[in-house]
PDB file of C-alpha atoms in Angstrom:
ATOM      1  CA  MET A 680     105.281 125.244  84.201  1.00 59.00           C
ATOM      2  CA  GLU A 681     104.315 122.163  81.860  1.00 60.00           C
ATOM      3  CA  GLN A 682     104.978 118.906  83.613  1.00 64.00           C
ATOM      4  CA  ALA A 683     106.359 116.644  80.933  1.00 86.00           C
ATOM      5  CA  TRP A 684     109.156 117.120  78.208  1.00 97.00           C
ATOM      6  CA  ASP A 685     111.033 115.567  75.756  1.00 97.00           C
ATOM      7  CA  ALA A 686     114.230 116.813  77.225  1.00 98.00           C
ATOM      8  CA  ILE A 687     115.504 118.945  80.095  1.00 98.00           C
ATOM      9  CA  VAL A 688     118.758 120.732  79.632  1.00 98.00           C
ATOM     10  CA  VAL A 689     120.668 121.867  82.827  1.00 98.00           C
ATOM     11  CA  GLY A 690     122.857 124.604  82.082  1.00 97.00           C
ATOM     12  CA  GLY A 691     122.711 127.940  80.029  1.00 97.00           C
ATOM     13  CA  GLY A 692     126.259 128.230  78.477  1.00 97.00           C
ATOM     14  CA  PRO A 693     127.294 127.419  75.337  1.00 97.00           C
ATOM     15  CA  ALA A 694     126.897 123.730  75.420  1.00 97.00           C
ATOM     16  CA  GLY A 695     123.342 123.924  77.080  1.00 98.00           C
ATOM     17  CA  LEU A 696     122.222 126.634  74.563  1.00 98.00           C
ATOM     18  CA  SER A 697     123.619 124.884  71.712  1.00 98.00           C
ATOM     19  CA  ALA A 698     121.733 121.612  72.543  1.00 98.00           C
ATOM     20  CA  ALA A 699     118.521 123.400  73.167  1.00 98.00           C
ATOM     21  CA  LEU A 700     118.845 125.016  69.649  1.00 98.00           C
ATOM     22  CA  LEU A 701     119.267 121.592  67.837  1.00 98.00           C
ATOM     23  CA  LEU A 702     116.445 120.044  69.846  1.00 98.00           C
ATOM     24  CA  GLY A 703     114.221 123.012  69.098  1.00 98.00           C
ATOM     25  CA  ARG A 704     115.012 122.273  65.546  1.00 98.00           C
ATOM     26  CA  ALA A 705     113.882 118.764  65.905  1.00 98.00           C
ATOM     27  CA  ARG A 706     110.713 119.890  67.041  1.00 97.00           C
ATOM     28  CA  ARG A 707     111.360 118.586  70.642  1.00 97.00           C
ATOM     29  CA  ARG A 708     109.922 120.098  73.743  1.00 97.00           C
ATOM     30  CA  VAL A 709     112.711 121.239  75.529  1.00 98.00           C
ATOM     31  CA  LEU A 710     113.099 123.100  78.892  1.00 98.00           C
ATOM     32  CA  LEU A 711     116.516 124.809  79.433  1.00 98.00           C
ATOM     33  CA  CYS A 712     117.287 125.537  83.036  1.00 98.00           C
ATOM     34  CA  ASP A 713     119.938 128.332  83.727  1.00 97.00           C
ATOM     35  CA  SER A 714     121.146 128.988  87.294  1.00 95.00           C
ATOM     36  CA  GLY A 715     122.893 132.063  86.294  1.00 95.00           C
ATOM     37  CA  GLU A 716     126.243 130.950  87.187  1.00 94.00           C
ATOM     38  CA  HIS A 717     128.898 130.431  84.434  1.00 94.00           C
ATOM     39  CA  ARG A 718     132.389 129.876  84.628  1.00 92.00           C
ATOM     40  CA  ASN A 719     133.165 132.736  82.277  1.00 92.00           C
ATOM     41  CA  ASP A 720     131.140 135.381  83.909  1.00 93.00           C
ATOM     42  CA  ARG A 721     133.984 137.574  84.928  1.00 92.00           C
ATOM     43  CA  ALA A 722     135.680 137.264  81.534  1.00 94.00           C
ATOM     44  CA  VAL A 723     135.689 140.528  79.419  1.00 94.00           C
ATOM     45  CA  ALA A 724     135.667 138.715  76.189  1.00 95.00           C
ATOM     46  CA  MET A 725     135.463 135.234  74.708  1.00 95.00           C
ATOM     47  CA  HIS A 726     138.021 134.299  72.042  1.00 96.00           C
ATOM     48  CA  GLY A 727     138.549 131.455  69.598  1.00 95.00           C
ATOM     49  CA  PHE A 728     134.918 131.340  68.601  1.00 96.00           C
ATOM     50  CA  LEU A 729     134.385 131.588  64.986  1.00 95.00           C
ATOM     51  CA  THR A 730     132.488 134.702  63.823  1.00 96.00           C
ATOM     52  CA  ARG A 731     132.336 135.781  67.661  1.00 96.00           C
ATOM     53  CA  ASP A 732     135.960 136.458  68.517  1.00 96.00           C
ATOM     54  CA  GLY A 733     135.885 138.930  71.188  1.00 96.00           C
ATOM     55  CA  ILE A 734     132.438 138.819  72.237  1.00 97.00           C
ATOM     56  CA  PRO A 735     131.545 139.181  75.894  1.00 97.00           C
ATOM     57  CA  PRO A 736     130.135 135.996  77.503  1.00 96.00           C
ATOM     58  CA  GLY A 737     126.904 137.634  78.484  1.00 97.00           C
ATOM     59  CA  GLU A 738     126.291 139.161  74.840  1.00 98.00           C
ATOM     60  CA  LEU A 739     126.558 135.402  73.388  1.00 97.00           C
ATOM     61  CA  ARG A 740     124.229 133.999  75.886  1.00 97.00           C
ATOM     62  CA  ARG A 741     121.785 136.808  75.038  1.00 98.00           C
ATOM     63  CA  LEU A 742     121.894 136.426  71.170  1.00 98.00           C
ATOM     64  CA  ALA A 743     121.687 132.581  71.788  1.00 98.00           C
ATOM     65  CA  ARG A 744     118.476 132.955  73.871  1.00 98.00           C
ATOM     66  CA  GLU A 745     116.925 135.419  71.425  1.00 98.00           C
ATOM     67  CA  GLU A 746     117.477 132.695  68.544  1.00 98.00           C
ATOM     68  CA  LEU A 747     115.864 130.185  70.891  1.00 98.00           C
ATOM     69  CA  ARG A 748     112.571 132.317  70.875  1.00 98.00           C
ATOM     70  CA  ALA A 749     111.863 131.257  67.431  1.00 97.00           C
ATOM     71  CA  TYR A 750     111.174 127.464  68.495  1.00 98.00           C
ATOM     72  CA  THR A 751     107.929 127.107  69.979  1.00 95.00           C
ATOM     73  CA  GLY A 752     109.070 123.834  71.812  1.00 96.00           C
ATOM     74  CA  VAL A 753     111.873 125.571  73.514  1.00 97.00           C
ATOM     75  CA  ARG A 754     111.298 127.266  76.882  1.00 97.00           C
ATOM     76  CA  VAL A 755     114.358 128.578  79.063  1.00 97.00           C
ATOM     77  CA  ALA A 756     113.806 129.147  82.695  1.00 96.00           C
ATOM     78  CA  ASP A 757     116.159 130.933  85.085  1.00 96.00           C
ATOM     79  CA  CYS A 758     116.223 128.488  87.807  1.00 95.00           C
ATOM     80  CA  ARG A 759     118.333 126.052  89.681  1.00 95.00           C
ATOM     81  CA  VAL A 760     117.780 122.188  89.492  1.00 96.00           C
ATOM     82  CA  VAL A 761     118.244 120.878  92.884  1.00 95.00           C
ATOM     83  CA  GLU A 762     117.347 117.160  92.444  1.00 96.00           C
ATOM     84  CA  ALA A 763     116.895 114.643  89.536  1.00 96.00           C
ATOM     85  CA  ARG A 764     116.235 110.843  89.809  1.00 96.00           C
ATOM     86  CA  ARG A 765     115.985 108.183  87.030  1.00 96.00           C
ATOM     87  CA  GLU A 766     112.595 106.152  86.615  1.00 93.00           C
ATOM     88  CA  GLU A 767     111.355 103.811  83.893  1.00 89.00           C
ATOM     89  CA  SER A 768     110.049 106.356  81.774  1.00 88.00           C
ATOM     90  CA  GLY A 769     112.814 108.954  81.984  1.00 95.00           C
ATOM     91  CA  PHE A 770     113.694 111.581  84.827  1.00 97.00           C
ATOM     92  CA  VAL A 771     112.004 113.431  87.418  1.00 95.00           C
ATOM     93  CA  VAL A 772     113.591 116.784  88.092  1.00 96.00           C
ATOM     94  CA  MET A 773     113.041 119.416  90.858  1.00 95.00           C
ATOM     95  CA  LEU A 774     113.698 122.962  90.531  1.00 95.00           C
ATOM     96  CA  GLU A 775     114.545 125.236  93.448  1.00 93.00           C
ATOM     97  CA  GLY A 776     111.452 126.916  94.676  1.00 89.00           C
ATOM     98  CA  GLU A 777     108.971 124.746  92.819  1.00 87.00           C
ATOM     99  CA  ALA A 778     106.902 122.244  94.672  1.00 86.00           C
ATOM    100  CA  ALA A 779     105.931 120.109  91.634  1.00 90.00           C
ATOM    101  CA  PRO A 780     108.435 117.883  89.904  1.00 92.00           C
ATOM    102  CA  LEU A 781     108.876 118.082  86.225  1.00 95.00           C
ATOM    103  CA  ARG A 782     109.181 114.909  84.151  1.00 95.00           C
ATOM    104  CA  SER A 783     111.558 114.534  80.927  1.00 97.00           C
ATOM    105  CA  ARG A 784     112.284 111.407  78.734  1.00 97.00           C
ATOM    106  CA  ARG A 785     115.881 112.542  78.570  1.00 98.00           C
ATOM    107  CA  LEU A 786     118.210 114.650  80.625  1.00 98.00           C
ATOM    108  CA  LEU A 787     121.283 116.603  79.428  1.00 98.00           C
ATOM    109  CA  LEU A 788     123.902 118.359  81.951  1.00 97.00           C
ATOM    110  CA  ALA A 789     125.863 121.086  80.786  1.00 97.00           C
ATOM    111  CA  THR A 790     126.691 122.517  84.230  1.00 95.00           C
ATOM    112  CA  GLY A 791     130.372 123.019  83.792  1.00 92.00           C
ATOM    113  CA  MET A 792     133.409 123.333  86.207  1.00 92.00           C
ATOM    114  CA  VAL A 793     134.328 125.721  89.018  1.00 93.00           C
ATOM    115  CA  ASP A 794     138.075 126.871  89.295  1.00 92.00           C
ATOM    116  CA  GLU A 795     139.310 126.723  92.693  1.00 93.00           C
ATOM    117  CA  LEU A 796     141.123 129.925  92.827  1.00 94.00           C
ATOM    118  CA  PRO A 797     144.021 130.551  95.409  1.00 93.00           C
ATOM    119  CA  ASP A 798     143.420 133.001  98.382  1.00 92.00           C
ATOM    120  CA  LEU A 799     145.643 135.795  96.961  1.00 94.00           C
ATOM    121  CA  PRO A 800     144.792 139.516  98.004  1.00 96.00           C
ATOM    122  CA  GLY A 801     144.086 141.314  94.755  1.00 96.00           C
ATOM    123  CA  LEU A 802     142.896 138.316  92.566  1.00 97.00           C
ATOM    124  CA  ASN A 803     139.340 139.300  92.890  1.00 95.00           C
ATOM    125  CA  ALA A 804     139.806 142.643  91.199  1.00 96.00           C
ATOM    126  CA  ILE A 805     141.750 141.436  88.226  1.00 97.00           C
ATOM    127  CA  TRP A 806     140.174 137.833  87.607  1.00 97.00           C
ATOM    128  CA  GLY A 807     138.995 137.835  84.104  1.00 95.00           C
ATOM    129  CA  ARG A 808     140.820 141.011  83.218  1.00 95.00           C
ATOM    130  CA  THR A 809     144.558 140.567  83.660  1.00 97.00           C
ATOM    131  CA  ALA A 810     144.382 137.127  85.359  1.00 97.00           C
ATOM    132  CA  TRP A 811     142.787 134.021  83.722  1.00 96.00           C
ATOM    133  CA  HIS A 812     142.969 130.235  83.626  1.00 94.00           C
ATOM    134  CA  CYS A 813     143.364 129.645  79.862  1.00 94.00           C
ATOM    135  CA  PRO A 814     146.187 131.218  77.689  1.00 96.00           C
ATOM    136  CA  TYR A 815     144.267 129.916  74.473  1.00 95.00           C
ATOM    137  CA  CYS A 816     141.419 132.231  75.500  1.00 94.00           C
ATOM    138  CA  ASP A 817     143.567 135.235  76.572  1.00 96.00           C
ATOM    139  CA  GLY A 818     147.097 134.978  75.914  1.00 96.00           C
ATOM    140  CA  TYR A 819     147.043 136.593  72.381  1.00 97.00           C
ATOM    141  CA  GLU A 820     146.104 139.990  73.936  1.00 95.00           C
ATOM    142  CA  ARG A 821     148.994 139.775  76.271  1.00 96.00           C
ATOM    143  CA  ARG A 822     151.603 138.516  73.625  1.00 97.00           C
ATOM    144  CA  ASP A 823     155.181 139.447  74.311  1.00 98.00           C
ATOM    145  CA  GLN A 824     154.447 141.136  77.555  1.00 98.00           C
ATOM    146  CA  PRO A 825     156.001 140.417  81.066  1.00 98.00           C
ATOM    147  CA  LEU A 826     153.765 137.290  82.208  1.00 98.00           C
ATOM    148  CA  ALA A 827     153.618 134.934  85.235  1.00 98.00           C
ATOM    149  CA  VAL A 828     152.282 131.635  85.878  1.00 98.00           C
ATOM    150  CA  HIS A 829     150.889 130.537  89.437  1.00 97.00           C
ATOM    151  CA  GLY A 830     150.744 126.757  89.949  1.00 95.00           C
ATOM    152  CA  GLU A 831     151.870 123.939  92.130  1.00 92.00           C
ATOM    153  CA  GLY A 832     154.222 121.091  90.809  1.00 90.00           C
ATOM    154  CA  ARG A 833     153.768 119.616  87.398  1.00 92.00           C
ATOM    155  CA  LEU A 834     150.680 121.428  86.940  1.00 92.00           C
ATOM    156  CA  GLY A 835     152.262 124.903  87.241  1.00 95.00           C
ATOM    157  CA  VAL A 836     155.309 123.689  84.983  1.00 96.00           C
ATOM    158  CA  LYS A 837     152.733 122.200  82.300  1.00 96.00           C
ATOM    159  CA  MET A 838     151.121 125.664  82.100  1.00 96.00           C
ATOM    160  CA  ALA A 839     154.408 127.602  82.044  1.00 97.00           C
ATOM    161  CA  LEU A 840     155.554 125.508  79.039  1.00 97.00           C
ATOM    162  CA  GLU A 841     152.006 126.662  77.324  1.00 97.00           C
ATOM    163  CA  VAL A 842     152.067 130.201  78.066  1.00 98.00           C
ATOM    164  CA  ARG A 843     155.797 130.437  76.756  1.00 97.00           C
ATOM    165  CA  SER A 844     154.077 130.330  73.197  1.00 96.00           C
ATOM    166  CA  TRP A 845     152.609 133.886  73.873  1.00 98.00           C
ATOM    167  CA  SER A 846     155.543 135.432  75.739  1.00 98.00           C
ATOM    168  CA  HIS A 847     159.173 134.584  76.324  1.00 97.00           C
ATOM    169  CA  ASP A 848     159.237 136.996  79.346  1.00 98.00           C
ATOM    170  CA  LEU A 849     157.738 134.433  81.739  1.00 98.00           C
ATOM    171  CA  VAL A 850     158.132 133.456  85.276  1.00 98.00           C
ATOM    172  CA  LEU A 851     156.647 130.446  87.129  1.00 98.00           C
ATOM    173  CA  CYS A 852     155.659 130.981  90.879  1.00 97.00           C
ATOM    174  CA  THR A 853     155.094 127.792  92.518  1.00 94.00           C
ATOM    175  CA  GLY A 854     154.505 128.937  95.863  1.00 90.00           C
ATOM    176  CA  GLY A 855     157.044 126.503  97.407  1.00 86.00           C
ATOM    177  CA  SER A 856     155.725 123.414  96.209  1.00 89.00           C
ATOM    178  CA  PRO A 857     158.389 121.021  94.728  1.00 88.00           C
ATOM    179  CA  ILE A 858     159.586 121.105  91.202  1.00 91.00           C
ATOM    180  CA  ASP A 859     161.612 117.985  90.125  1.00 91.00           C
ATOM    181  CA  GLY A 860     165.217 118.254  88.649  1.00 92.00           C
ATOM    182  CA  LYS A 861     163.824 117.515  85.024  1.00 94.00           C
ATOM    183  CA  ASP A 862     161.306 120.249  85.026  1.00 95.00           C
ATOM    184  CA  ARG A 863     163.863 122.530  86.548  1.00 95.00           C
ATOM    185  CA  ARG A 864     166.345 121.939  83.661  1.00 96.00           C
ATOM    186  CA  ARG A 865     163.466 122.358  81.163  1.00 96.00           C
ATOM    187  CA  LEU A 866     162.407 125.625  82.601  1.00 96.00           C
ATOM    188  CA  ARG A 867     166.153 126.875  82.527  1.00 96.00           C
ATOM    189  CA  GLU A 868     166.629 125.906  78.972  1.00 97.00           C
ATOM    190  CA  LEU A 869     163.844 127.734  77.785  1.00 97.00           C
ATOM    191  CA  SER A 870     164.817 130.854  79.928  1.00 97.00           C
ATOM    192  CA  ILE A 871     161.394 130.565  81.987  1.00 98.00           C
ATOM    193  CA  GLY A 872     162.131 132.105  85.328  1.00 97.00           C
ATOM    194  CA  LEU A 873     161.388 130.333  88.612  1.00 97.00           C
ATOM    195  CA  ARG A 874     160.154 132.056  91.899  1.00 96.00           C
ATOM    196  CA  GLU A 875     159.432 129.536  94.718  1.00 94.00           C
ATOM    197  CA  GLU A 876     158.984 131.910  97.564  1.00 94.00           C
ATOM    198  CA  ARG A 877     155.134 132.168  98.647  1.00 93.00           C
ATOM    199  CA  LEU A 878     153.054 134.745  96.464  1.00 95.00           C
ATOM    200  CA  VAL A 879     151.449 136.899  99.081  1.00 95.00           C
ATOM    201  CA  ALA A 880     149.597 139.803  97.080  1.00 97.00           C
ATOM    202  CA  LEU A 881     148.843 141.094  93.668  1.00 97.00           C
ATOM    203  CA  GLU A 882     149.339 144.749  93.056  1.00 97.00           C
ATOM    204  CA  GLN A 883     146.548 146.162  90.744  1.00 96.00           C
ATOM    205  CA  GLU A 884     145.490 149.305  89.324  1.00 95.00           C
ATOM    206  CA  ASP A 885     141.966 149.681  87.928  1.00 93.00           C
ATOM    207  CA  GLY A 886     141.771 145.975  87.245  1.00 92.00           C
ATOM    208  CA  GLU A 887     145.218 145.891  85.612  1.00 96.00           C
ATOM    209  CA  LEU A 888     147.972 143.727  87.212  1.00 97.00           C
ATOM    210  CA  ARG A 889     150.872 145.752  87.910  1.00 98.00           C
ATOM    211  CA  ALA A 890     153.272 143.424  89.911  1.00 98.00           C
ATOM    212  CA  LEU A 891     153.544 140.255  92.033  1.00 98.00           C
ATOM    213  CA  ARG A 892     154.638 140.696  95.873  1.00 97.00           C
ATOM    214  CA  PHE A 893     156.251 137.783  97.645  1.00 96.00           C
ATOM    215  CA  ALA A 894     156.535 136.808 101.160  1.00 95.00           C
ATOM    216  CA  ASP A 895     160.175 137.672 101.228  1.00 93.00           C
ATOM    217  CA  GLY A 896     159.463 141.282 100.269  1.00 94.00           C
ATOM    218  CA  GLY A 897     160.356 140.925  96.678  1.00 95.00           C
ATOM    219  CA  VAL A 898     158.270 142.687  93.785  1.00 97.00           C
ATOM    220  CA  LEU A 899     158.001 141.448  90.269  1.00 97.00           C
ATOM    221  CA  PRO A 900     156.339 143.571  87.688  1.00 98.00           C
ATOM    222  CA  ARG A 901     154.065 141.549  85.535  1.00 98.00           C
ATOM    223  CA  ARG A 902     151.381 142.489  83.054  1.00 97.00           C
ATOM    224  CA  GLY A 903     149.265 139.256  83.171  1.00 98.00           C
ATOM    225  CA  LEU A 904     148.737 136.187  85.450  1.00 98.00           C
ATOM    226  CA  PHE A 905     147.687 132.737  84.286  1.00 98.00           C
ATOM    227  CA  LEU A 906     146.537 130.367  87.172  1.00 97.00           C
ATOM    228  CA  ALA A 907     147.012 126.572  87.039  1.00 95.00           C
ATOM    229  CA  ALA A 908     144.189 126.081  89.382  1.00 90.00           C
ATOM    230  CA  PRO A 909     142.411 122.700  90.274  1.00 90.00           C
ATOM    231  CA  GLN A 910     139.031 122.486  89.226  1.00 90.00           C
ATOM    232  CA  ARG A 911     135.673 120.787  90.561  1.00 90.00           C
ATOM    233  CA  GLN A 912     132.367 119.870  89.054  1.00 91.00           C
ATOM    234  CA  ARG A 913     129.811 122.898  89.447  1.00 93.00           C
ATOM    235  CA  CYS A 914     126.877 120.329  90.021  1.00 91.00           C
ATOM    236  CA  GLU A 915     126.662 117.002  91.759  1.00 93.00           C
ATOM    237  CA  LEU A 916     123.567 115.842  89.673  1.00 95.00           C
ATOM    238  CA  ALA A 917     125.605 113.396  87.392  1.00 95.00           C
ATOM    239  CA  GLU A 918     126.996 111.745  90.549  1.00 94.00           C
ATOM    240  CA  ARG A 919     123.864 111.471  92.102  1.00 95.00           C
ATOM    241  CA  LEU A 920     122.462 109.817  89.116  1.00 96.00           C
ATOM    242  CA  GLY A 921     125.208 107.197  89.047  1.00 95.00           C
ATOM    243  CA  CYS A 922     127.881 108.450  86.895  1.00 95.00           C
ATOM    244  CA  SER A 923     131.331 107.952  87.580  1.00 94.00           C
ATOM    245  CA  ARG A 924     134.418 110.352  87.156  1.00 91.00           C
ATOM    246  CA  THR A 925     137.640 110.170  85.114  1.00 89.00           C
ATOM    247  CA  ARG A 926     140.985 110.341  86.804  1.00 87.00           C
ATOM    248  CA  LYS A 927     141.006 114.124  86.115  1.00 82.00           C
ATOM    249  CA  GLY A 928     137.600 114.595  87.852  1.00 86.00           C
ATOM    250  CA  MET A 929     135.352 114.895  84.643  1.00 90.00           C
ATOM    251  CA  ILE A 930     132.020 112.877  84.128  1.00 93.00           C
ATOM    252  CA  ARG A 931     132.848 109.716  82.356  1.00 94.00           C
ATOM    253  CA  ALA A 932     131.121 109.790  78.932  1.00 94.00           C
ATOM    254  CA  GLY A 933     131.225 108.854  75.125  1.00 94.00           C
ATOM    255  CA  HIS A 934     132.339 111.137  72.412  1.00 93.00           C
ATOM    256  CA  ASP A 935     128.557 111.952  72.127  1.00 95.00           C
ATOM    257  CA  GLY A 936     128.073 112.951  75.691  1.00 96.00           C
ATOM    258  CA  GLY A 937     126.205 109.572  76.510  1.00 96.00           C
ATOM    259  CA  THR A 938     126.721 108.459  80.244  1.00 97.00           C
ATOM    260  CA  GLU A 939     126.622 105.120  81.818  1.00 96.00           C
ATOM    261  CA  VAL A 940     123.197 106.099  83.135  1.00 97.00           C
ATOM    262  CA  PRO A 941     120.687 105.369  80.352  1.00 96.00           C
ATOM    263  CA  GLY A 942     118.953 108.599  78.904  1.00 97.00           C
ATOM    264  CA  LEU A 943     121.752 110.952  80.819  1.00 98.00           C
ATOM    265  CA  TYR A 944     123.972 113.036  78.607  1.00 98.00           C
ATOM    266  CA  VAL A 945     126.642 115.579  79.531  1.00 97.00           C
ATOM    267  CA  ALA A 946     128.262 118.408  77.472  1.00 96.00           C
ATOM    268  CA  GLY A 947     130.749 121.120  77.678  1.00 94.00           C
ATOM    269  CA  ASP A 948     133.486 121.574  80.394  1.00 88.00           C
ATOM    270  CA  THR A 949     132.063 118.959  82.683  1.00 83.00           C
ATOM    271  CA  SER A 950     132.759 116.441  80.077  1.00 79.00           C
ATOM    272  CA  PRO A 951     136.350 114.942  79.120  1.00 73.00           C
ATOM    273  CA  HIS A 952     137.217 117.213  76.354  1.00 76.00           C
ATOM    274  CA  VAL A 953     138.930 120.635  75.510  1.00 86.00           C
ATOM    275  CA  GLN A 954     137.796 123.263  77.591  1.00 91.00           C
ATOM    276  CA  LEU A 955     136.748 126.082  75.067  1.00 94.00           C
ATOM    277  CA  ALA A 956     133.558 127.794  74.544  1.00 95.00           C
ATOM    278  CA  ILE A 957     133.297 126.625  70.858  1.00 96.00           C
ATOM    279  CA  VAL A 958     134.215 123.073  71.670  1.00 95.00           C
ATOM    280  CA  ALA A 959     131.524 122.996  74.379  1.00 96.00           C
ATOM    281  CA  ALA A 960     129.083 124.510  71.710  1.00 97.00           C
ATOM    282  CA  ALA A 961     129.819 121.525  69.395  1.00 96.00           C
ATOM    283  CA  GLN A 962     129.576 119.019  72.219  1.00 97.00           C
ATOM    284  CA  GLY A 963     126.069 120.343  73.111  1.00 97.00           C
ATOM    285  CA  SER A 964     125.119 119.777  69.498  1.00 98.00           C
ATOM    286  CA  MET A 965     126.665 116.307  69.382  1.00 97.00           C
ATOM    287  CA  ALA A 966     124.870 115.312  72.610  1.00 98.00           C
ATOM    288  CA  ALA A 967     121.558 116.732  71.400  1.00 98.00           C
ATOM    289  CA  PHE A 968     121.769 114.740  68.049  1.00 98.00           C
ATOM    290  CA  ALA A 969     122.669 111.476  70.027  1.00 98.00           C
ATOM    291  CA  LEU A 970     119.675 112.202  72.456  1.00 98.00           C
ATOM    292  CA  ASN A 971     117.219 113.134  69.727  1.00 98.00           C
ATOM    293  CA  ALA A 972     118.210 109.663  67.822  1.00 98.00           C
ATOM    294  CA  GLU A 973     117.310 107.723  71.145  1.00 97.00           C
ATOM    295  CA  LEU A 974     113.912 109.753  71.232  1.00 97.00           C
ATOM    296  CA  LEU A 975     113.311 109.001  67.431  1.00 97.00           C
ATOM    297  CA  ARG A 976     113.852 105.221  67.844  1.00 96.00           C
ATOM    298  CA  ASP A 977     111.555 105.128  71.021  1.00 93.00           C
ATOM    299  CA  ASP A 978     109.025 106.935  69.053  1.00 92.00           C
ATOM    300  CA  LEU A 979     109.119 104.563  66.128  1.00 92.00           C
ATOM    301  CA  GLN A 980     108.895 101.591  68.357  1.00 89.00           C
ATOM    302  CA  ALA A 981     105.911 103.023  69.922  1.00 86.00           C
ATOM    303  CA  GLU A 982     104.319 103.509  66.739  1.00 83.00           C
ATOM    304  CA  ARG A 983     104.986  99.967  65.572  1.00 80.00           C
ATOM    305  CA  ARG A 984     103.165  98.417  68.586  1.00 70.00           C
ATOM    306  CA  PRO A 985      99.687  96.904  67.934  1.00 69.00           C
ATOM    307  CA  MET A 986      96.709  98.709  69.352  1.00 60.00           C
ATOM    308  CA  PRO A 987      95.057  96.820  72.101  1.00 62.00           C
ATOM    309  CA  ALA A 988      92.037  95.185  70.813  1.00 58.00           C
TER     310      ALA A 988
END
């Protein structure tokens, strides 16, 4: 593998692929590293992506990789980045299983987030099919059907208020976490049911949710479940390099993905923006544009330097 790159992009989802595409069109030498772990791996389809509404996530990635083959400066490596450090000329990056380090003038992290799912028997069988984390992505297909939201406290209430746009047959399950009086009144006004007993199992058939089972023995028939689950960064590289997080746990970055670490950019769900695949792709392009503008300035300055006598 070549030892020096204009940019290394870490993450092979919509953000990383979009960044690599734009940088390839700018005639940059780009290495895209994809660990093979993606937040939407279990999803049946992606939605809200213009011209690709309903496409399986893996198919979108396959098509994007095919497009990248047209750009001779872009290489895709199925590997995990295990370490990165900043140096004067850019970044030194280590890949899992590789002894020799790679050097890159700029680094773009598009590693995404991980949903911290509750330990619910039956959830694994339906996750991505009839249980999800985003109503904008999957609510339309279950519109007007009996739905449930599972989440603690204010996080669960907020999700329930969102999901009500897709169905008025809705129940919020809090697992016993406290709900204040104002939120209780709001739920009651909107006819959103409230179940505070602990949820102990999800009854399913062939990946289709059928009912929720509670600790008191009660069973509630439902056709879809949205989880208001906490998230964490999939990768710690940004923090190791010196980035700080926002209050919500995202990497602190500007609108173009630039971070407080010179030459380091972030894009996609890992950054503080709306978490949609099409938004992640746009962020990848924005970060790549800003990154390339920096490289252009560096190149022009280098050309202006007088040659040594």
